[in-house]
Short mmCIF file of C-alpha atoms in Angstrom, two decimals:
data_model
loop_
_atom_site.label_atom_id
_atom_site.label_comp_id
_atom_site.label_asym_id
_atom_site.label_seq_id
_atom_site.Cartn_x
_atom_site.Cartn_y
_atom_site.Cartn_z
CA UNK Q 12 12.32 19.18 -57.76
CA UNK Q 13 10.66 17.08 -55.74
CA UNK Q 14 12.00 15.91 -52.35
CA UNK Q 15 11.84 12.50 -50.90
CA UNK Q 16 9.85 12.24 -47.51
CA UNK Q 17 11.47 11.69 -44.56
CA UNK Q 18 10.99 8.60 -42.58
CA UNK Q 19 8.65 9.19 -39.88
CA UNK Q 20 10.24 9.16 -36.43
CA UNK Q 21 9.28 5.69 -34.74
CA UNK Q 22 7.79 6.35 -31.34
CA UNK Q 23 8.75 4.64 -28.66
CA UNK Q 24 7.45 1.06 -28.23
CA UNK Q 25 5.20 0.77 -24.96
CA UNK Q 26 6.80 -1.51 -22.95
CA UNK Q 27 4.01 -4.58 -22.34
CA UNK Q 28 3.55 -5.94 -19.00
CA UNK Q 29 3.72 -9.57 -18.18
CA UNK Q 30 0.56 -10.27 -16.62
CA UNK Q 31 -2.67 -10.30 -18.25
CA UNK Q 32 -6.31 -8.74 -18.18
CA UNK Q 33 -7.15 -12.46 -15.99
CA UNK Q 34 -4.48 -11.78 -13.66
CA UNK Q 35 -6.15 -8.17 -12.64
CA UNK Q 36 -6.58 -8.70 -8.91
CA UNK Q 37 -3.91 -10.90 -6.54
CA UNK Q 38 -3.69 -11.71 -2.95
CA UNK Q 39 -3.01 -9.59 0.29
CA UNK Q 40 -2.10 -9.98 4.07
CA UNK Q 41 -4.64 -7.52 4.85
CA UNK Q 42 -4.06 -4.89 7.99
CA UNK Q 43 -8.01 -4.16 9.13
CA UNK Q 44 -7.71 -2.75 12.59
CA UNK Q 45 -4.80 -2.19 15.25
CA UNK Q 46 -4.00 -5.24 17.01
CA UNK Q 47 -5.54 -7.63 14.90
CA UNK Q 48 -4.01 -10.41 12.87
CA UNK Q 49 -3.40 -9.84 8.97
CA UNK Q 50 -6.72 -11.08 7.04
CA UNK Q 51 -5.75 -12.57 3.20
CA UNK Q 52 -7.80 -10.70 0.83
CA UNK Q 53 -7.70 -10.61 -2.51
CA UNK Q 54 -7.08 -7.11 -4.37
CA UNK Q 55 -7.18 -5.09 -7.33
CA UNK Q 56 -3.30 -5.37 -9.25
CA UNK Q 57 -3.04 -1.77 -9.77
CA UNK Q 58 -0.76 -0.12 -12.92
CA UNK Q 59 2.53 1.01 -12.33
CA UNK Q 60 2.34 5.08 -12.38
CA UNK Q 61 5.53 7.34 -13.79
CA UNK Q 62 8.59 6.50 -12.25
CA UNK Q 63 6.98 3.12 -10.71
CA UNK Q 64 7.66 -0.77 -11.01
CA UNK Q 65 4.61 -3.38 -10.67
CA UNK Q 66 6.67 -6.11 -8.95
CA UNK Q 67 5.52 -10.15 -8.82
CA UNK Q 68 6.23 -10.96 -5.13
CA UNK Q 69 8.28 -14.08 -4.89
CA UNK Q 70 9.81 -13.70 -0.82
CA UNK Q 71 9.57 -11.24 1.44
CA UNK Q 72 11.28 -10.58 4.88
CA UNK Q 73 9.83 -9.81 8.45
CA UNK Q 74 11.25 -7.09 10.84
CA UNK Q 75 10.54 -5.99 14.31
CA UNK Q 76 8.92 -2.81 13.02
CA UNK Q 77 6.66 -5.36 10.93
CA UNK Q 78 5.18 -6.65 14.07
CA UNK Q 79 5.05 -3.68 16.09
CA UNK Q 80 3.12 -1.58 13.17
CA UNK Q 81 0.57 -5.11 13.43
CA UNK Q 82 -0.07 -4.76 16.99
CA UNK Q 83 0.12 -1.31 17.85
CA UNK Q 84 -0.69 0.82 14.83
CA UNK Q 85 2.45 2.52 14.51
CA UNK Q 86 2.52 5.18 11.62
CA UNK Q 87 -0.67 3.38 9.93
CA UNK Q 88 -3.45 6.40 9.72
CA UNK Q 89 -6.26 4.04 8.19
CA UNK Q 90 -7.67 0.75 7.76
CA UNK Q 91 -7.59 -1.51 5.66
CA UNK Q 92 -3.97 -1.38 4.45
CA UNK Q 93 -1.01 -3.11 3.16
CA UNK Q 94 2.46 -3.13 5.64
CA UNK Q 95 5.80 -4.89 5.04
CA UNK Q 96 9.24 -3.43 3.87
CA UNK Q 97 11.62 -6.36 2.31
CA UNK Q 98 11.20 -7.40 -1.39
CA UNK Q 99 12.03 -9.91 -4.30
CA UNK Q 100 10.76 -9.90 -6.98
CA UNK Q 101 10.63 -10.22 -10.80
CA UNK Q 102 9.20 -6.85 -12.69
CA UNK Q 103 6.04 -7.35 -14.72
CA UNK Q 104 5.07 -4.19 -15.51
CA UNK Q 105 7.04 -0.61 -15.84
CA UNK Q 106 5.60 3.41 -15.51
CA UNK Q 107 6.53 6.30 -17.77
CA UNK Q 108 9.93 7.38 -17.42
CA UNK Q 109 11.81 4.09 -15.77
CA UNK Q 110 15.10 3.78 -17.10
CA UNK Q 111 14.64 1.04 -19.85
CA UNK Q 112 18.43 -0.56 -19.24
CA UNK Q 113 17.90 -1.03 -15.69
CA UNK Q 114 14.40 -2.55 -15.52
CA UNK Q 115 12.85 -4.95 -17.94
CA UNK Q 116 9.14 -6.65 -17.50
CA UNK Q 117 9.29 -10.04 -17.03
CA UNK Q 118 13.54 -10.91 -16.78
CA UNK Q 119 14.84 -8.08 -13.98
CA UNK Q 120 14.78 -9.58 -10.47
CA UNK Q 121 15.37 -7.30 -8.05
CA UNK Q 122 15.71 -6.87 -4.27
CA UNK Q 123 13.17 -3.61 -3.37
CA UNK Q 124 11.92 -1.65 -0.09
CA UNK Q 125 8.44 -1.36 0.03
CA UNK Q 126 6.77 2.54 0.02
CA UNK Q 127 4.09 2.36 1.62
CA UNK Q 128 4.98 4.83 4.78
CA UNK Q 129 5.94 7.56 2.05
CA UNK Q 130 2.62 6.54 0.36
CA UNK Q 131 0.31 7.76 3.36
CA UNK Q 132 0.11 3.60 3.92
CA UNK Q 133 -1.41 3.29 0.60
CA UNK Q 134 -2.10 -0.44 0.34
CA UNK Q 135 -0.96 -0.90 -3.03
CA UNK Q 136 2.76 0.01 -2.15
CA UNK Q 137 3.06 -2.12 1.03
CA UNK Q 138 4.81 -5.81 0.99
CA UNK Q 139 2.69 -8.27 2.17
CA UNK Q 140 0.97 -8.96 -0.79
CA UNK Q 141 1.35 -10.86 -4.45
CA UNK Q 142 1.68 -7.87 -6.01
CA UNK Q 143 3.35 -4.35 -5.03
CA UNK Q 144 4.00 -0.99 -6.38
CA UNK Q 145 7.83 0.30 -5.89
CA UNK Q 146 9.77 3.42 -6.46
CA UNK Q 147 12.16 2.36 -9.29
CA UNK Q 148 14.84 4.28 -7.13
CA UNK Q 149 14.00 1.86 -4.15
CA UNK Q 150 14.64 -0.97 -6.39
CA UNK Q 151 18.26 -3.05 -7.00
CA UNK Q 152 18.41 -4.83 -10.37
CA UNK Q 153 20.29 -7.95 -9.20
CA UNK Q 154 23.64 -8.47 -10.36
CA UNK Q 155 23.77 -12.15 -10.58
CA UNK Q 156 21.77 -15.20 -10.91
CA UNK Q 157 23.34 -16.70 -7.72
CA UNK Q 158 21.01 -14.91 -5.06
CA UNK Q 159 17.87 -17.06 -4.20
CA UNK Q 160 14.42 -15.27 -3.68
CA UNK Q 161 14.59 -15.68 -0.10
CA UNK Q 162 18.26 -14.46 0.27
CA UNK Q 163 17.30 -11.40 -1.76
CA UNK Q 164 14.39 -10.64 0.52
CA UNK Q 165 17.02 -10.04 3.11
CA UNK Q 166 18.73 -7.27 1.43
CA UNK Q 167 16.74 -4.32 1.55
CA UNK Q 168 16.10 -2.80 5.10
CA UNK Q 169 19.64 -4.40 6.41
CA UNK Q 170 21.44 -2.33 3.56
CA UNK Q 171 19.08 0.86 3.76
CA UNK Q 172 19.71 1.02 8.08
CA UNK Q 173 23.66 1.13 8.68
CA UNK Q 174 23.78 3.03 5.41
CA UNK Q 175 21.38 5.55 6.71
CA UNK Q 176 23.29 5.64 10.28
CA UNK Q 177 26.37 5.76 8.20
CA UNK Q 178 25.03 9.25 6.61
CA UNK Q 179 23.15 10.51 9.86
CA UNK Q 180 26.50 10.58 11.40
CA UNK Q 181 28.79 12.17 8.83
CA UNK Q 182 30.81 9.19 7.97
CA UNK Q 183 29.36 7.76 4.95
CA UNK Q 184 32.45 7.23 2.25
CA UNK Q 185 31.20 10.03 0.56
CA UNK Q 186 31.98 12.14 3.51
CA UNK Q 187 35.69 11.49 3.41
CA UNK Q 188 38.35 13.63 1.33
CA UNK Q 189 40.50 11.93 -1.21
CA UNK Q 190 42.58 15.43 -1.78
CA UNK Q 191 45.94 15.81 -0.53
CA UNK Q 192 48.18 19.15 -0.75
CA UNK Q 193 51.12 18.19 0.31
CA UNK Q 194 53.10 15.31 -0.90
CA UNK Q 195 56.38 13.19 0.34
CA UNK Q 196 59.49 13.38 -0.99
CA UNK Q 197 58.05 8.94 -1.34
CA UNK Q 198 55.04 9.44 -2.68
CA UNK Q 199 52.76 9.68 -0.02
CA UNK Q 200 50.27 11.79 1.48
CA UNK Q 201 51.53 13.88 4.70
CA UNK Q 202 48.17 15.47 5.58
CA UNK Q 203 46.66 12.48 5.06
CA UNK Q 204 43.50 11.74 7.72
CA UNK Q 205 44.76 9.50 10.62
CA UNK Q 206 43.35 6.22 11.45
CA UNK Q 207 43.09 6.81 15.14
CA UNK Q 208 39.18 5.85 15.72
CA UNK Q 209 37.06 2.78 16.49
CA UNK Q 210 33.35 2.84 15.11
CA UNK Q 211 31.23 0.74 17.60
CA UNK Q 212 28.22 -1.42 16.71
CA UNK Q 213 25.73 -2.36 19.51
CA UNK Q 214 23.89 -5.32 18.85
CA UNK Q 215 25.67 -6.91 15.74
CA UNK Q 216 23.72 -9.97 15.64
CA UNK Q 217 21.07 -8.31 14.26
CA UNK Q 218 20.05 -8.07 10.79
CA UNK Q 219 20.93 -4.68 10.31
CA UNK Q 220 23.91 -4.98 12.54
CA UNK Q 221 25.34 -7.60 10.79
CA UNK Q 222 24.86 -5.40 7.53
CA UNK Q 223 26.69 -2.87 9.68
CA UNK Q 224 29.64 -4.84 10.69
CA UNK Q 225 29.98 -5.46 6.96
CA UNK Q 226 29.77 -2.42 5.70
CA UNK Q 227 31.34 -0.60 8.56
CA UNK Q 228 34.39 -3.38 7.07
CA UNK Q 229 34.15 -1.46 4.07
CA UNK Q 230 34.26 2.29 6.05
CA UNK Q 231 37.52 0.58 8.00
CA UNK Q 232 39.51 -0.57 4.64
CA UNK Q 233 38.57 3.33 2.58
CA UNK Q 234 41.80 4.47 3.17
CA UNK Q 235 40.25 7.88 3.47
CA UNK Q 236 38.16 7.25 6.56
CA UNK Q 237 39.60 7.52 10.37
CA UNK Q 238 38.79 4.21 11.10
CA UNK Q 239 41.19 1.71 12.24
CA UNK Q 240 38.57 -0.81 13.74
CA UNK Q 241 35.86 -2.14 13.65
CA UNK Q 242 33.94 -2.79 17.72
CA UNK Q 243 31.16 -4.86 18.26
CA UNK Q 244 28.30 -6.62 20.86
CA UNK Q 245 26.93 -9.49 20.32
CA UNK Q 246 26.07 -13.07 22.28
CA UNK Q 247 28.63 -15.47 23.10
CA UNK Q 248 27.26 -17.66 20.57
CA UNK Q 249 27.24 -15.38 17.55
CA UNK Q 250 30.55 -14.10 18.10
CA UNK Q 251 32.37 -16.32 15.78
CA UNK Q 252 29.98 -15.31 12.98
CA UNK Q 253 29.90 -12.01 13.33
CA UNK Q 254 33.79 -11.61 12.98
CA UNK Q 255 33.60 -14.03 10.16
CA UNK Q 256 31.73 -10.93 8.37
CA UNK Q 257 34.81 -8.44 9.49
CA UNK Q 258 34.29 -7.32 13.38
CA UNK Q 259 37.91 -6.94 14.91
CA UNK Q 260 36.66 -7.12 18.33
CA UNK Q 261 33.43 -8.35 19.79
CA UNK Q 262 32.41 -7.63 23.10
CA UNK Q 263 29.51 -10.19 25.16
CA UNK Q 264 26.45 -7.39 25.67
CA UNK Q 265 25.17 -9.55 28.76
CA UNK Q 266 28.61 -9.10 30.58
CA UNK Q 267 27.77 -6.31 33.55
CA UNK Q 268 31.06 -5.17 32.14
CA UNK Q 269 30.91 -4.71 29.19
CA UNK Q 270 31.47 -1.04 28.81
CA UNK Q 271 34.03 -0.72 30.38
CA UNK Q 272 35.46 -2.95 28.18
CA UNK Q 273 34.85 -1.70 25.45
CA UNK Q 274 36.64 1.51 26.62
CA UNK Q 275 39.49 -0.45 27.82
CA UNK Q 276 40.17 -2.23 24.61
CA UNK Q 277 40.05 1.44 22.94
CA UNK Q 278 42.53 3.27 24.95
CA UNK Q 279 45.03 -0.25 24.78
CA UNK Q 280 44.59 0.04 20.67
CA UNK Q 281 45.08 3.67 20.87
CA UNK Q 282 42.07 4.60 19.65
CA UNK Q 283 38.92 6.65 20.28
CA UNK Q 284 35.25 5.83 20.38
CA UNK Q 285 33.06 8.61 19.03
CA UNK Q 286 30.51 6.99 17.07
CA UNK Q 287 28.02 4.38 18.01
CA UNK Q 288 25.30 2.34 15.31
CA UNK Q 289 22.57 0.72 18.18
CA UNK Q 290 21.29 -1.79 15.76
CA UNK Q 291 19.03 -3.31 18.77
CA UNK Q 292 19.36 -2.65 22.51
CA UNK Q 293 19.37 0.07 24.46
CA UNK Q 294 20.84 3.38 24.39
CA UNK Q 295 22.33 4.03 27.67
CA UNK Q 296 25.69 1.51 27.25
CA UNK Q 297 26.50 2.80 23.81
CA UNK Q 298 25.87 6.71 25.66
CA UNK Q 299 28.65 5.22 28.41
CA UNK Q 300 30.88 4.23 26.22
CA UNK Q 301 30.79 7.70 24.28
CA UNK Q 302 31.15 9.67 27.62
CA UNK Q 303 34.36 8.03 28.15
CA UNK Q 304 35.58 9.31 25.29
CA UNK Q 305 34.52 13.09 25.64
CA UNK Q 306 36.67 15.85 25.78
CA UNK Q 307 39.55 12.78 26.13
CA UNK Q 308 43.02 14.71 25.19
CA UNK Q 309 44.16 12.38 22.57
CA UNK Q 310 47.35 13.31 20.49
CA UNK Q 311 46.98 16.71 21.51
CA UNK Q 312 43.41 16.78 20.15
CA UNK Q 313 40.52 16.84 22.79
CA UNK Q 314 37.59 14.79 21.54
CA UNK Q 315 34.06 16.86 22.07
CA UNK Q 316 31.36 15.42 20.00
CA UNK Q 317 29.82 11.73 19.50
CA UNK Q 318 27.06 10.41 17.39
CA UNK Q 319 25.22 7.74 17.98
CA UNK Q 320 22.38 6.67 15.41
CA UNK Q 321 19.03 4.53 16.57
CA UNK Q 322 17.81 1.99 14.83
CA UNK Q 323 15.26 1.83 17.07
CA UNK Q 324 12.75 4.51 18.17
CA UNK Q 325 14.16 6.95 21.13
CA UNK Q 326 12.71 6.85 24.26
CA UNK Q 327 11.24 10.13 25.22
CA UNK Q 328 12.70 9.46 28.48
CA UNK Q 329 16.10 8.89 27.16
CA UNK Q 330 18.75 10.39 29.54
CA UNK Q 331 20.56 13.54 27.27
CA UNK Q 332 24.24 13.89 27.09
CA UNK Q 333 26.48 16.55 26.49
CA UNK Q 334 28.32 16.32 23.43
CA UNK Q 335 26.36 13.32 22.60
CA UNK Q 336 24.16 13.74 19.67
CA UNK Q 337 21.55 10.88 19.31
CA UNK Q 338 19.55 10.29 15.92
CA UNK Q 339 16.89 8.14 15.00
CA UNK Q 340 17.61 6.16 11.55
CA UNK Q 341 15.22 7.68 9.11
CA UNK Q 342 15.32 8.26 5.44
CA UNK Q 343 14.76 11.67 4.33
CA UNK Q 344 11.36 12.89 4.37
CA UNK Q 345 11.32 15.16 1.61
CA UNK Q 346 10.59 12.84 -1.68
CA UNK Q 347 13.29 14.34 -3.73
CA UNK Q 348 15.85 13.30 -1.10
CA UNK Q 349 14.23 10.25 -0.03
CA UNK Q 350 14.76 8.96 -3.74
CA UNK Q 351 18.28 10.26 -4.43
CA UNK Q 352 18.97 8.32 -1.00
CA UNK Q 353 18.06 4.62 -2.35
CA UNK Q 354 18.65 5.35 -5.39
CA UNK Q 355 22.46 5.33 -3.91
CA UNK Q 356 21.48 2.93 -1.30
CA UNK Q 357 20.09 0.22 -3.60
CA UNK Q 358 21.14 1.30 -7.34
CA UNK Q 359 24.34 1.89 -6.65
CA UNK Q 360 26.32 0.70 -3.40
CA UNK Q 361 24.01 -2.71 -3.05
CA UNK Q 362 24.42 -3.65 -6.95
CA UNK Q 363 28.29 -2.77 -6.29
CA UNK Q 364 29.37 -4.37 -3.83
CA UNK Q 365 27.14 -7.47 -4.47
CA UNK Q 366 28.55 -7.71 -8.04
CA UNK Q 367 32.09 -7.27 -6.28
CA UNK Q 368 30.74 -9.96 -4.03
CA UNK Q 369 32.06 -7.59 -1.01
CA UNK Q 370 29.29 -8.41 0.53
CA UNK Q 371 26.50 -11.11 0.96
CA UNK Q 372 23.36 -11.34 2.52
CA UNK Q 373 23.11 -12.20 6.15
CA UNK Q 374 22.13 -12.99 9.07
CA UNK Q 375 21.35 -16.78 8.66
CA UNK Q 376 17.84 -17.17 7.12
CA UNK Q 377 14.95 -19.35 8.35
CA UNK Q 378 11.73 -19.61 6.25
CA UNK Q 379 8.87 -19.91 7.98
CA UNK Q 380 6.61 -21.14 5.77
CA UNK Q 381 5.27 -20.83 2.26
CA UNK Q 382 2.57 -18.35 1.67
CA UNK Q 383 1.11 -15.01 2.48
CA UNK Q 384 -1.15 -16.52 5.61
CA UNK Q 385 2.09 -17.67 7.19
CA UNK Q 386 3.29 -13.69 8.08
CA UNK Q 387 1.23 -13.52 11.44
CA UNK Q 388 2.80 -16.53 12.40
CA UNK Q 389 6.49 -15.00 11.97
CA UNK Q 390 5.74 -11.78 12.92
CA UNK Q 391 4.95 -13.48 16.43
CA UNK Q 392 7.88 -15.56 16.62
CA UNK Q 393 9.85 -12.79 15.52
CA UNK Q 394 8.54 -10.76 18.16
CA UNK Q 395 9.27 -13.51 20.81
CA UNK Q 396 12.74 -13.20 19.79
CA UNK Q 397 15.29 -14.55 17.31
CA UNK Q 398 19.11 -14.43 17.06
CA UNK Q 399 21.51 -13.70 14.46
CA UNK Q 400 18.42 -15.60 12.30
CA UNK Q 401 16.41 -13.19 9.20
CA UNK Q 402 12.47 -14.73 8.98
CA UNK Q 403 11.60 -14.94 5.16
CA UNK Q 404 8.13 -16.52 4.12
CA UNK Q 405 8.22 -17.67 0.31
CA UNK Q 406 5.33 -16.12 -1.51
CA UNK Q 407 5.49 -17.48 -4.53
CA UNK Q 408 8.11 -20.11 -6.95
#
């Protein structure tokens, strides 16, 4: 008897990218030597690889390091090359094994953080530029049609920072036990973790720190965590703002005092002070405050270990404390952990909470201009300072 065939098993249909064979090269803000201004250059649009996005540049967002890398060569082991960090974008083109419900070509915008320092400073993964290559794990499929390119551009290194810090220091929210043994005769827990800390932030008006007081909000209402409060620094006239975003105290850094505040304010709230986020500033205050705090007998319980994580770089002069452990903000540098980490950073706590609209993206933004030649131009101003302010320069509609 003869046997019907089978229908043949459809393969799976190659997802096309957006842009055409005409559209094979775009334009770059071009890193030649150390020290020099950016150079616009055009480029070759390269193809996505397996596990990559080929992302249409629409804003991106300037940071200290941005400048720094510019003028002193920072990380950067050749010329020419591609920097820049903060994304948005719209995905044009998708790699081998991308997960086909997260990322379409040519409808998934998405707030990303640029490569290129995992990429030896391989141009085609840095920022500045038209068009960039991205990890699809360092990519957030936006939630909502309410975020603006430029707002979006804000996201990335201000959620990746005080979550980092967060997880350098042991206190992320996965870090904290939901399990009780030992039940009242009402319901509740009676081992349950005490609420007897403050976590400080040093320099809040920041773009990262204000990510931090926001998400430190977050670490303050997980009724696991041992934080009853949320600390802050900030200038007099940010102070109001950064409360708005969920600071219960914030303390003026240019007061000779301040410290002492700070530890004041502790010990009348009941509380102690062993960890520190230095968004910006300098290391030695947050170290004071710390000290105050060590081997404190509070409740019976003698406090002998602090943490304080650095955004910025260490000083190799730094004074060392005892029972102070300082740690420079770094994603992992072992790939495999490096993704799993934004994967979680971007995929999963950034789409979250945005879609839960528990948190938005801040500081204040300021565009500087429209266009890829306009980066030198913020990069300086940023570098001559800015407050409580993010720099964005609008690549394209």
């Amino acid at each position: 008897m003869s046997m019907s065939p089978r229908h043949p098993t459809k393969k799976k249909e190659k997802r096309k990218p957006l842009y055409s064979k005409k559209m094979s090269t775009h334009l770059a803000a071009v890193a030649l030597a150390k020290g020099k201004p950016f150079e616009l250059q055009t480029r070759p649009t390269p193809k996505p690889g397996p596990g990559e996005l080929l992302i249409e540049i629409k804003s991106v967002a300037l940071n200290p390091a941005d400048g720094i890398m510019r003028d002193q060569g920072l990380f950067i082991p050749s010329y020419p090359t591609v920097i820049g960090f903060d994304i948005s974008g719209l995905v044009v083109d998708v790699g081998d094994s991308v997960p086909d419900s997260l990322f379409q070509p040519g409808i998934t915008r998405v707030a990303a953080y640029a490569a290129f320092l995992w990429k030896s400073c391989n141009p085609d993964y840095g920022a500045f530029q038209e068009m960039c290559l991205v990890p699809w794990q360092h990519a957030a499929p936006l939630p909502y049609k309410g975020i603006s390119w430029n707002e979006t551009a804000t996201l990335p290194v201000a959620i990746e920072v005080p979550l980092s810090a967060w997880e350098v220091m042991g206190i992320s929210p996965s870090s904290f036990s939901s399990s009780c043994t030992a039940i009242t005769s009402g319901g509740t827990c009676k081992n349950k973790k005490q609420k007897n800390q403050a976590l400080l932030i040093w320099g809040a008006s920041s773009s990262v720190g204000t990510m931090g007081v926001q998400t430190a909000r977050l670490l303050r209402e997980d009724p696991d965590s041992p934080f009853a409060a949320v600390y802050t620094t900030a200038g007099m006239s940010n102070q109001t703002y950064i409360k708005s975003l969920g600071a219960d105290l914030v303390f003026d850094y240019k007061e000779p005092q301040v410290v002492d505040a700070i530890i004041s304010a502790a010990r009348k709230d009941g509380l102690v002070i062993q960890h520190c986020f230095l968004a910006t500033g300098q290391l030695a205050p947050c170290q004071a405050v710390l000290r105050a705090f060590l081997e404190q007998n509070y409740q019976k319980k003698k406090v002998n270990k602090a943490k304080i994580a650095s955004a910025p770089v260490i000083p190799p002069d730094a004074e060392e404390v005892n029972g102070v452990e300082t740690t420079l903000v770094m994603p992992s540098a072992n790939e495999r952990e490096r993704l799993a980490q934004f994967r979680y950073w971007m995929g999963t706590f950034l789409v979250e909470h945005l879609t839960k609209r528990a948190i938005q993206p801040s500081p204040e933004l300021k565009v500087v201009e429209r266009g890829l030649e306009a980066i030198n131009a913020g990069l300086d101003e940023l570098l001559r300072g800015v407050s409580c302010t993010k720099l964005v320069v609008e690549v394209a509609k």
